[in-house]
Short mmCIF file of C-alpha atoms and ligand atoms in Angstrom, two decimals:
data_model
loop_
_atom_site.label_atom_id
_atom_site.label_comp_id
_atom_site.label_asym_id
_atom_site.label_seq_id
_atom_site.Cartn_x
_atom_site.Cartn_y
_atom_site.Cartn_z
CA MET A 1 -8.86 -64.86 32.55
CA ARG A 2 -5.27 -66.20 31.66
CA LYS A 3 -4.88 -63.24 29.24
CA GLN A 4 -5.75 -60.62 31.87
CA THR A 5 -3.18 -62.12 34.37
CA SER A 6 -0.49 -62.14 31.71
CA LYS A 7 -1.25 -58.54 30.76
CA LYS A 8 -0.93 -57.58 34.54
CA LYS A 9 2.39 -59.36 34.69
CA SER A 10 3.70 -57.63 31.71
CA LEU A 11 2.73 -54.28 33.22
CA ILE A 12 4.36 -54.99 36.38
CA ARG A 13 7.55 -56.03 34.41
CA LEU A 14 7.35 -52.81 32.47
CA LEU A 15 7.16 -50.68 35.63
CA ILE A 16 10.21 -52.57 37.22
CA ASN A 17 12.16 -51.94 34.03
CA LEU A 18 11.14 -48.27 33.97
CA ILE A 19 12.32 -47.96 37.63
CA LYS A 20 15.60 -49.73 36.68
CA ASN A 21 15.70 -47.27 33.73
CA GLU A 22 16.13 -49.93 31.20
CA ASP A 23 15.04 -49.51 27.51
CA THR A 24 11.68 -51.41 27.76
CA THR A 25 10.79 -50.82 24.14
CA LYS A 26 13.68 -53.07 23.00
CA LEU A 27 12.59 -55.75 25.45
CA TYR A 28 8.84 -56.03 24.70
CA PRO A 29 8.15 -53.46 21.86
CA LEU A 30 5.15 -54.99 20.20
CA HIS A 31 3.50 -56.70 23.21
CA LEU A 32 3.59 -53.69 25.39
CA SER A 33 2.44 -51.04 22.93
CA LYS A 34 -0.56 -53.38 22.40
CA ILE A 35 -1.16 -53.63 26.08
CA LEU A 36 -0.91 -49.91 26.77
CA LYS A 37 -3.11 -49.13 23.77
CA SER A 38 -5.64 -51.72 24.64
CA MET A 39 -6.21 -50.59 28.45
CA GLU A 40 -7.74 -47.46 29.62
CA THR A 41 -9.14 -46.34 32.89
CA LEU A 42 -12.02 -43.87 33.05
CA LYS A 43 -14.16 -42.37 35.78
CA THR A 44 -17.33 -42.40 33.58
CA LEU A 45 -18.07 -44.20 30.41
CA ILE A 46 -21.19 -43.22 28.56
CA ILE A 47 -22.53 -45.67 25.97
CA GLY A 48 -24.96 -44.24 23.38
CA SER A 49 -25.23 -40.76 21.74
CA GLY A 50 -28.98 -39.84 21.85
CA PRO A 51 -30.39 -36.87 23.93
CA ALA A 52 -29.93 -39.04 26.98
CA GLY A 53 -26.22 -39.88 26.31
CA TYR A 54 -25.28 -36.30 25.44
CA THR A 55 -27.21 -34.83 28.23
CA ALA A 56 -25.52 -37.19 30.69
CA ALA A 57 -22.15 -36.18 29.07
CA ILE A 58 -22.82 -32.36 29.51
CA TYR A 59 -23.65 -32.96 33.21
CA ALA A 60 -20.74 -35.43 33.74
CA ALA A 61 -18.19 -33.22 32.09
CA ARG A 62 -19.18 -30.16 34.00
CA ALA A 63 -18.91 -32.25 37.25
CA ASP A 64 -15.29 -33.14 36.05
CA LEU A 65 -16.12 -36.77 35.66
CA LYS A 66 -14.04 -36.66 32.41
CA PRO A 67 -16.56 -38.71 30.35
CA VAL A 68 -15.86 -40.62 27.28
CA LEU A 69 -18.85 -41.24 25.11
CA TYR A 70 -19.11 -44.11 22.59
CA THR A 71 -21.60 -43.03 19.89
CA GLY A 72 -22.76 -46.67 18.77
CA MET A 73 -23.81 -47.63 15.34
CA GLU A 74 -26.12 -44.67 14.77
CA PRO A 75 -24.30 -41.54 16.10
CA GLY A 76 -26.99 -39.11 17.30
CA GLY A 77 -29.60 -41.79 17.76
CA GLN A 78 -33.11 -42.04 16.69
CA LEU A 79 -33.53 -38.15 16.37
CA THR A 80 -31.10 -38.20 13.50
CA THR A 81 -33.96 -39.90 11.51
CA THR A 82 -36.55 -37.20 12.33
CA THR A 83 -37.15 -33.85 10.45
CA GLU A 84 -38.80 -31.37 12.63
CA VAL A 85 -38.75 -31.67 16.46
CA ASP A 86 -41.42 -29.16 17.60
CA ASN A 87 -41.90 -30.40 21.13
CA PHE A 88 -38.48 -29.91 22.74
CA PRO A 89 -38.63 -26.91 25.03
CA GLY A 90 -36.49 -23.90 24.00
CA TYR A 91 -36.99 -24.10 20.28
CA PRO A 92 -40.06 -21.83 19.55
CA GLN A 93 -39.69 -22.38 15.80
CA GLY A 94 -38.89 -26.01 16.12
CA ILE A 95 -35.53 -27.66 15.13
CA ASP A 96 -34.56 -30.52 12.88
CA GLY A 97 -33.48 -33.73 14.60
CA PRO A 98 -29.91 -34.02 13.13
CA THR A 99 -29.07 -30.28 13.84
CA MET A 100 -30.32 -30.78 17.47
CA MET A 101 -27.99 -33.78 17.85
CA VAL A 102 -24.98 -31.94 16.40
CA GLN A 103 -25.60 -29.04 18.83
CA LEU A 104 -26.03 -31.49 21.84
CA GLN A 105 -22.63 -33.00 20.78
CA GLU A 106 -20.95 -29.74 20.60
CA GLN A 107 -22.41 -28.75 23.93
CA ALA A 108 -21.02 -31.94 25.48
CA GLU A 109 -17.69 -31.44 23.92
CA ARG A 110 -17.48 -27.80 25.00
CA PHE A 111 -17.19 -29.05 28.62
CA GLY A 112 -14.56 -31.71 27.70
CA THR A 113 -16.50 -34.81 26.84
CA GLU A 114 -14.43 -37.08 24.49
CA VAL A 115 -16.93 -38.30 21.84
CA ARG A 116 -15.67 -41.47 20.03
CA VAL A 117 -17.43 -42.99 16.97
CA GLY A 118 -17.36 -46.65 17.91
CA PHE A 119 -19.19 -49.45 19.31
CA ILE A 120 -19.11 -51.22 22.75
CA ASN A 121 -19.82 -54.78 21.93
CA LYS A 122 -19.15 -56.41 25.32
CA VAL A 123 -19.22 -55.55 28.99
CA THR A 124 -18.16 -57.33 32.23
CA PHE A 125 -19.70 -55.43 35.09
CA ALA A 126 -18.30 -55.49 38.56
CA THR A 127 -20.76 -56.67 41.22
CA GLN A 128 -19.12 -55.02 44.21
CA LYS A 129 -19.26 -51.22 44.98
CA GLY A 130 -15.85 -49.50 44.04
CA GLU A 131 -14.73 -52.28 41.70
CA MET A 132 -13.90 -51.32 37.97
CA HIS A 133 -16.34 -52.24 35.37
CA LYS A 134 -15.13 -53.44 31.97
CA ALA A 135 -16.25 -52.49 28.43
CA PHE A 136 -14.74 -53.79 25.26
CA THR A 137 -14.81 -52.00 21.85
CA GLU A 138 -15.42 -53.74 18.54
CA ASP A 139 -11.55 -53.87 17.98
CA GLY A 140 -11.06 -55.62 21.35
CA THR A 141 -9.82 -52.56 23.24
CA GLU A 142 -10.54 -52.95 26.93
CA ILE A 143 -11.77 -49.85 28.89
CA GLN A 144 -12.15 -49.94 32.63
CA ALA A 145 -14.56 -47.43 34.08
CA GLN A 146 -15.54 -46.65 37.62
CA SER A 147 -19.13 -45.84 36.52
CA ILE A 148 -20.95 -46.45 33.28
CA ILE A 149 -23.93 -44.78 31.96
CA ILE A 150 -26.04 -46.72 29.46
CA SER A 151 -28.06 -44.71 26.91
CA THR A 152 -28.11 -47.20 24.16
CA GLY A 153 -31.76 -46.40 23.17
CA ALA A 154 -33.98 -48.59 21.12
CA THR A 155 -34.15 -49.85 17.40
CA ALA A 156 -37.09 -50.05 15.07
CA LYS A 157 -38.90 -53.34 14.79
CA TYR A 158 -39.69 -55.11 11.59
CA LEU A 159 -42.50 -57.64 11.01
CA GLY A 160 -40.13 -60.45 10.10
CA LEU A 161 -41.95 -61.61 6.92
CA PRO A 162 -39.46 -63.16 4.50
CA SER A 163 -40.54 -60.77 1.54
CA GLU A 164 -40.20 -57.80 3.92
CA GLN A 165 -36.70 -58.76 4.96
CA ARG A 166 -35.57 -59.57 1.28
CA LEU A 167 -36.71 -56.07 0.17
CA ARG A 168 -35.16 -54.03 3.08
CA GLY A 169 -33.20 -51.37 1.32
CA GLY A 170 -35.19 -52.06 -1.91
CA GLY A 171 -38.17 -50.12 -0.91
CA VAL A 172 -38.91 -51.41 2.70
CA SER A 173 -37.94 -48.87 5.31
CA ALA A 174 -38.50 -48.29 9.02
CA CYS A 175 -38.03 -44.54 8.64
CA ALA A 176 -40.33 -42.45 6.65
CA VAL A 177 -38.61 -39.27 7.47
CA CYS A 178 -35.13 -40.63 6.20
CA ASP A 179 -36.38 -42.32 3.01
CA GLY A 180 -39.83 -40.69 2.28
CA PHE A 181 -38.25 -38.35 -0.20
CA PHE A 182 -37.24 -41.10 -2.54
CA TYR A 183 -41.00 -41.90 -3.19
CA LYS A 184 -42.09 -38.38 -4.11
CA GLY A 185 -45.28 -38.55 -6.09
CA GLN A 186 -45.58 -42.18 -5.74
CA GLU A 187 -48.01 -44.61 -3.82
CA VAL A 188 -46.68 -46.11 -0.60
CA ALA A 189 -48.02 -48.02 2.32
CA ILE A 190 -47.29 -47.75 6.10
CA VAL A 191 -47.91 -50.37 8.77
CA GLY A 192 -48.75 -49.60 12.41
CA GLY A 193 -51.41 -47.75 14.50
CA GLY A 194 -49.27 -45.93 16.98
CA ASP A 195 -47.99 -42.32 17.08
CA THR A 196 -45.10 -42.97 15.02
CA ALA A 197 -47.19 -44.60 12.25
CA ALA A 198 -49.73 -41.65 12.46
CA GLU A 199 -46.96 -39.12 12.30
CA GLU A 200 -45.11 -40.75 9.47
CA ALA A 201 -48.31 -41.37 7.47
CA THR A 202 -49.09 -37.65 7.56
CA TYR A 203 -45.59 -36.84 6.70
CA LEU A 204 -45.55 -39.20 3.68
CA ALA A 205 -48.88 -37.92 2.60
CA LYS A 206 -47.22 -34.59 1.94
CA ILE A 207 -44.70 -36.11 -0.39
CA CYS A 208 -46.44 -39.09 -1.97
CA SER A 209 -49.66 -39.27 -4.06
CA LYS A 210 -51.28 -41.82 -1.85
CA VAL A 211 -50.62 -43.61 1.44
CA THR A 212 -52.33 -46.83 2.40
CA MET A 213 -52.15 -47.27 6.25
CA LEU A 214 -52.53 -50.84 7.66
CA VAL A 215 -53.69 -51.06 11.27
CA ARG A 216 -54.09 -54.58 12.51
CA LYS A 217 -56.78 -53.87 15.02
CA ASP A 218 -60.18 -52.09 14.65
CA GLU A 219 -58.72 -49.07 16.41
CA MET A 220 -55.48 -47.02 16.48
CA ARG A 221 -53.27 -46.91 19.46
CA ALA A 222 -52.16 -43.28 18.54
CA SER A 223 -53.24 -40.26 20.60
CA LYS A 224 -56.54 -38.75 19.54
CA ALA A 225 -54.92 -35.68 18.01
CA MET A 226 -52.71 -37.82 15.76
CA GLN A 227 -55.61 -39.93 14.77
CA HIS A 228 -57.52 -36.79 13.75
CA ARG A 229 -54.53 -35.76 11.63
CA VAL A 230 -54.66 -39.02 9.86
CA THR A 231 -58.34 -39.13 9.23
CA ASN A 232 -58.38 -35.54 8.01
CA THR A 233 -55.65 -36.14 5.39
CA PRO A 234 -57.44 -37.00 2.25
CA ASN A 235 -54.76 -39.11 0.56
CA ILE A 236 -54.27 -41.49 3.43
CA ASP A 237 -56.34 -44.67 2.83
CA LEU A 238 -56.72 -45.98 6.38
CA ARG A 239 -57.50 -49.82 6.56
CA TYR A 240 -58.34 -51.26 9.97
CA ASN A 241 -58.08 -55.11 10.64
CA THR A 242 -55.60 -55.36 7.90
CA GLU A 243 -52.17 -56.92 7.85
CA ILE A 244 -49.50 -57.61 5.19
CA ASP A 245 -49.74 -61.07 3.51
CA GLU A 246 -46.78 -60.47 1.27
CA VAL A 247 -44.67 -57.76 -0.06
CA LEU A 248 -44.53 -58.02 -3.88
CA GLY A 249 -41.58 -57.57 -6.11
CA GLU A 250 -38.17 -59.36 -6.80
CA GLN A 251 -35.45 -56.72 -6.45
CA VAL A 252 -37.62 -53.68 -5.43
CA VAL A 253 -41.03 -53.20 -3.90
CA GLU A 254 -43.74 -53.42 -6.63
CA GLY A 255 -46.84 -54.03 -4.48
CA LEU A 256 -48.51 -55.32 -1.42
CA ARG A 257 -50.86 -58.14 -0.89
CA MET A 258 -53.06 -57.21 2.15
CA LYS A 259 -55.09 -59.45 4.27
CA ASN A 260 -58.32 -58.50 6.25
CA ASN A 261 -57.82 -60.48 9.41
CA LYS A 262 -61.65 -60.44 10.15
CA THR A 263 -62.88 -61.63 6.71
CA GLY A 264 -59.67 -63.20 5.29
CA THR A 265 -60.10 -61.19 2.16
CA LEU A 266 -56.93 -60.65 0.09
CA GLU A 267 -56.25 -57.59 -1.92
CA GLU A 268 -53.24 -56.43 -3.93
CA ILE A 269 -52.28 -52.84 -4.33
CA PRO A 270 -49.39 -51.35 -6.32
CA ILE A 271 -46.83 -49.53 -4.14
CA THR A 272 -43.12 -48.64 -4.47
CA GLY A 273 -42.40 -47.89 -0.95
CA LEU A 274 -43.38 -49.72 2.25
CA PHE A 275 -42.78 -48.21 5.70
CA ILE A 276 -42.73 -50.27 8.94
CA ALA A 277 -43.73 -48.26 12.13
CA ILE A 278 -44.54 -50.85 14.62
CA GLY A 279 -42.48 -49.76 17.58
CA HIS A 280 -38.94 -50.30 18.91
CA LYS A 281 -36.75 -52.84 20.70
CA PRO A 282 -34.49 -51.64 23.41
CA ASN A 283 -30.77 -52.17 22.62
CA THR A 284 -29.88 -54.22 25.67
CA GLU A 285 -28.45 -57.57 24.15
CA ILE A 286 -24.95 -57.10 25.42
CA PHE A 287 -26.31 -56.54 28.96
CA LYS A 288 -28.30 -59.73 29.17
CA GLY A 289 -27.53 -61.95 32.19
CA GLN A 290 -25.83 -59.00 34.01
CA LEU A 291 -28.55 -56.32 34.32
CA ASP A 292 -32.19 -56.75 35.34
CA MET A 293 -34.59 -56.14 32.53
CA ASP A 294 -38.30 -56.59 31.94
CA ASP A 295 -39.85 -59.10 29.45
CA ALA A 296 -39.44 -56.72 26.56
CA GLY A 297 -35.75 -56.25 27.36
CA TYR A 298 -36.06 -52.68 28.86
CA LEU A 299 -33.50 -52.07 31.65
CA ILE A 300 -35.07 -51.91 35.10
CA THR A 301 -33.93 -48.84 37.27
CA LYS A 302 -34.63 -48.41 40.95
CA GLY A 303 -37.44 -46.12 42.12
CA LYS A 304 -37.02 -42.54 40.82
CA THR A 305 -33.20 -43.00 40.12
CA THR A 306 -31.26 -44.27 37.22
CA GLU A 307 -29.56 -46.99 39.32
CA THR A 308 -29.61 -50.48 37.86
CA ASN A 309 -29.11 -53.55 39.99
CA LEU A 310 -25.35 -53.27 39.83
CA PRO A 311 -23.37 -50.39 41.68
CA GLY A 312 -21.84 -47.74 39.45
CA VAL A 313 -24.08 -48.73 36.43
CA PHE A 314 -26.79 -46.29 35.36
CA ALA A 315 -29.42 -46.31 32.66
CA SER A 316 -30.96 -43.36 31.02
CA GLY A 317 -33.32 -42.68 28.01
CA ASP A 318 -35.39 -45.04 25.85
CA VAL A 319 -33.33 -48.14 26.92
CA GLN A 320 -35.14 -47.96 30.20
CA ASP A 321 -38.26 -46.23 29.32
CA LYS A 322 -41.04 -47.71 27.36
CA GLU A 323 -43.59 -45.48 28.59
CA TYR A 324 -42.73 -41.86 27.51
CA ARG A 325 -39.82 -42.25 25.08
CA GLN A 326 -39.51 -38.49 24.26
CA ALA A 327 -36.35 -36.67 23.52
CA VAL A 328 -36.99 -34.40 26.47
CA THR A 329 -37.68 -37.28 28.98
CA ALA A 330 -34.58 -38.99 27.57
CA ALA A 331 -32.61 -35.86 28.25
CA GLY A 332 -33.96 -35.53 31.67
CA THR A 333 -32.94 -39.09 32.60
CA GLY A 334 -29.55 -38.45 31.11
CA CYS A 335 -29.13 -35.59 33.48
CA MET A 336 -30.19 -37.88 36.34
CA ALA A 337 -27.78 -40.63 35.44
CA ALA A 338 -24.89 -38.13 35.44
CA LEU A 339 -25.97 -36.84 38.91
CA ASP A 340 -26.38 -40.43 40.21
CA SER A 341 -22.93 -41.35 38.77
CA GLU A 342 -21.29 -38.28 40.49
CA ARG A 343 -22.79 -39.25 43.78
CA TYR A 344 -21.67 -42.80 43.39
CA LEU A 345 -18.08 -41.75 42.59
CA GLN A 346 -18.06 -39.52 45.62
CA SER A 347 -19.24 -42.36 47.73
CA ILE A 348 -16.43 -44.83 46.85
P1 LIG B 401 -46.27 -48.11 19.71
O1 LIG B 401 -45.73 -49.36 20.51
O2 LIG B 401 -46.97 -47.01 20.50
O3 LIG B 401 -47.23 -48.59 18.63
C1 LIG B 401 -46.87 -49.69 17.73
C2 LIG B 401 -47.97 -49.85 16.77
O4 LIG B 401 -47.61 -50.92 15.90
C3 LIG B 401 -49.32 -50.24 17.45
O5 LIG B 401 -50.42 -49.81 16.68
C4 LIG B 401 -49.25 -51.90 17.19
O6 LIG B 401 -50.43 -52.47 17.18
C5 LIG B 401 -48.59 -51.98 15.89
N1 LIG B 401 -47.86 -53.24 15.73
C6 LIG B 401 -47.00 -53.72 16.59
N2 LIG B 401 -46.62 -54.97 16.08
C7 LIG B 401 -47.18 -55.25 14.81
C8 LIG B 401 -47.17 -56.12 13.91
N3 LIG B 401 -46.41 -57.25 13.99
N4 LIG B 401 -47.99 -56.07 12.86
C9 LIG B 401 -48.80 -54.91 12.71
N5 LIG B 401 -48.91 -53.96 13.56
C10 LIG B 401 -48.01 -53.99 14.67
O7 LIG B 401 -44.96 -47.54 19.08
P2 LIG B 401 -44.68 -46.04 18.33
O8 LIG B 401 -43.45 -46.24 17.76
O9 LIG B 401 -45.81 -45.65 17.57
O10 LIG B 401 -44.70 -45.09 19.63
C11 LIG B 401 -43.65 -45.43 20.65
C12 LIG B 401 -43.83 -44.32 21.78
O11 LIG B 401 -43.36 -43.03 21.29
C13 LIG B 401 -45.24 -44.04 22.29
O12 LIG B 401 -45.39 -43.82 23.66
C14 LIG B 401 -45.75 -42.77 21.39
O13 LIG B 401 -46.71 -42.12 22.15
C15 LIG B 401 -44.37 -42.06 21.40
N6 LIG B 401 -44.36 -41.05 20.20
C16 LIG B 401 -44.82 -39.78 20.36
C17 LIG B 401 -44.70 -38.96 19.29
C18 LIG B 401 -45.14 -37.53 19.47
O14 LIG B 401 -45.61 -37.34 20.60
N7 LIG B 401 -44.92 -36.64 18.56
C19 LIG B 401 -44.40 -39.37 17.97
C20 LIG B 401 -43.97 -40.80 17.98
C21 LIG B 401 -44.00 -41.58 19.00
P3 LIG B 401 -51.41 -52.78 18.49
O15 LIG B 401 -51.99 -51.55 18.85
O16 LIG B 401 -52.49 -53.72 17.91
O17 LIG B 401 -50.52 -53.46 19.44
#
């Protein structure tokens, strides 16, 4: 609080000296350059660089909202960890995820979006309509924005077993498409029974000699079509009612001890790679206490809009959608967020 006041005072003194035509750089060289560098005022700040963030940027830039987009830790978002995207309309032959994200970025930049590779690690949202929101980058730079679009997506979940955590990067991965190649011709395992696990299991089955798939219940949550793909792939060994007891190996994964949760039977299998595909967690940690979210941490938006509980703060993409979570639906809500933001800015 005190820091902000002293910054404001310094700026006022700078303006007075400029009016008096005094050489301000000699008076407060270091302090002022720091202040000027660390404060910025925007119409629209977009946080996140998946299909939602880039689509919001395309629309916001075309509406002359001069958006600045911070990419976050994983520029391009979850789709950069995918190979073929076959279900995004407009690509009859499919397109690989990373290429699609580069193209989305180029499209956003074509209309004037400034894309910055960086991370917003703190926000202080205004509660009154028309007030400035504040966001802070990892190096402490303060950004003030009239409106903020949150498109921070969701991150892969892990089981939390000590042996799994110890071997992350040593054979334990949450992205078959990114890391499957390293296990060419080898035996691997995958955990999960949803669409992601089913898709990744069939992907791995094309590269690896054998894929053991562990599903904790006696049924899979994946769509029927995906389940058929799994059961029709001969080198997928599907195990229901099965969980991991321990991942074996010191430096790298060497095997897996599985447990049948109905019978309690333990079984060890040799594997070199373990893929975790048990869902995602929304990236909303920095918004806790300011924005309304559900029990799982997904941001809550009002009715059919992207409005959050605070004026001028909008949410789009997986961060507010645990139901559909598709690239095309994320892009759709990104468009909505930019339109909602434009209307909001017109109204203040
Ligand atoms: P889901 O939440 O749908 O599935 C998670 C799976 O992991 C469930 O089978 C769940 O089991 C299991 N699981 C959760 N925690 C554990 C644990 N601790 N130990 C063992 N197993 C666990 O996540 P997905 O990532 O699969 O899918 C997310 C969304 O994306 C879905 O809506 C899906 O339809 C969609 N999707 C669509 C695709 C497509 O259309 N091509 C591709 C991929 C995803 P349980 O059922 O027992 O809770």
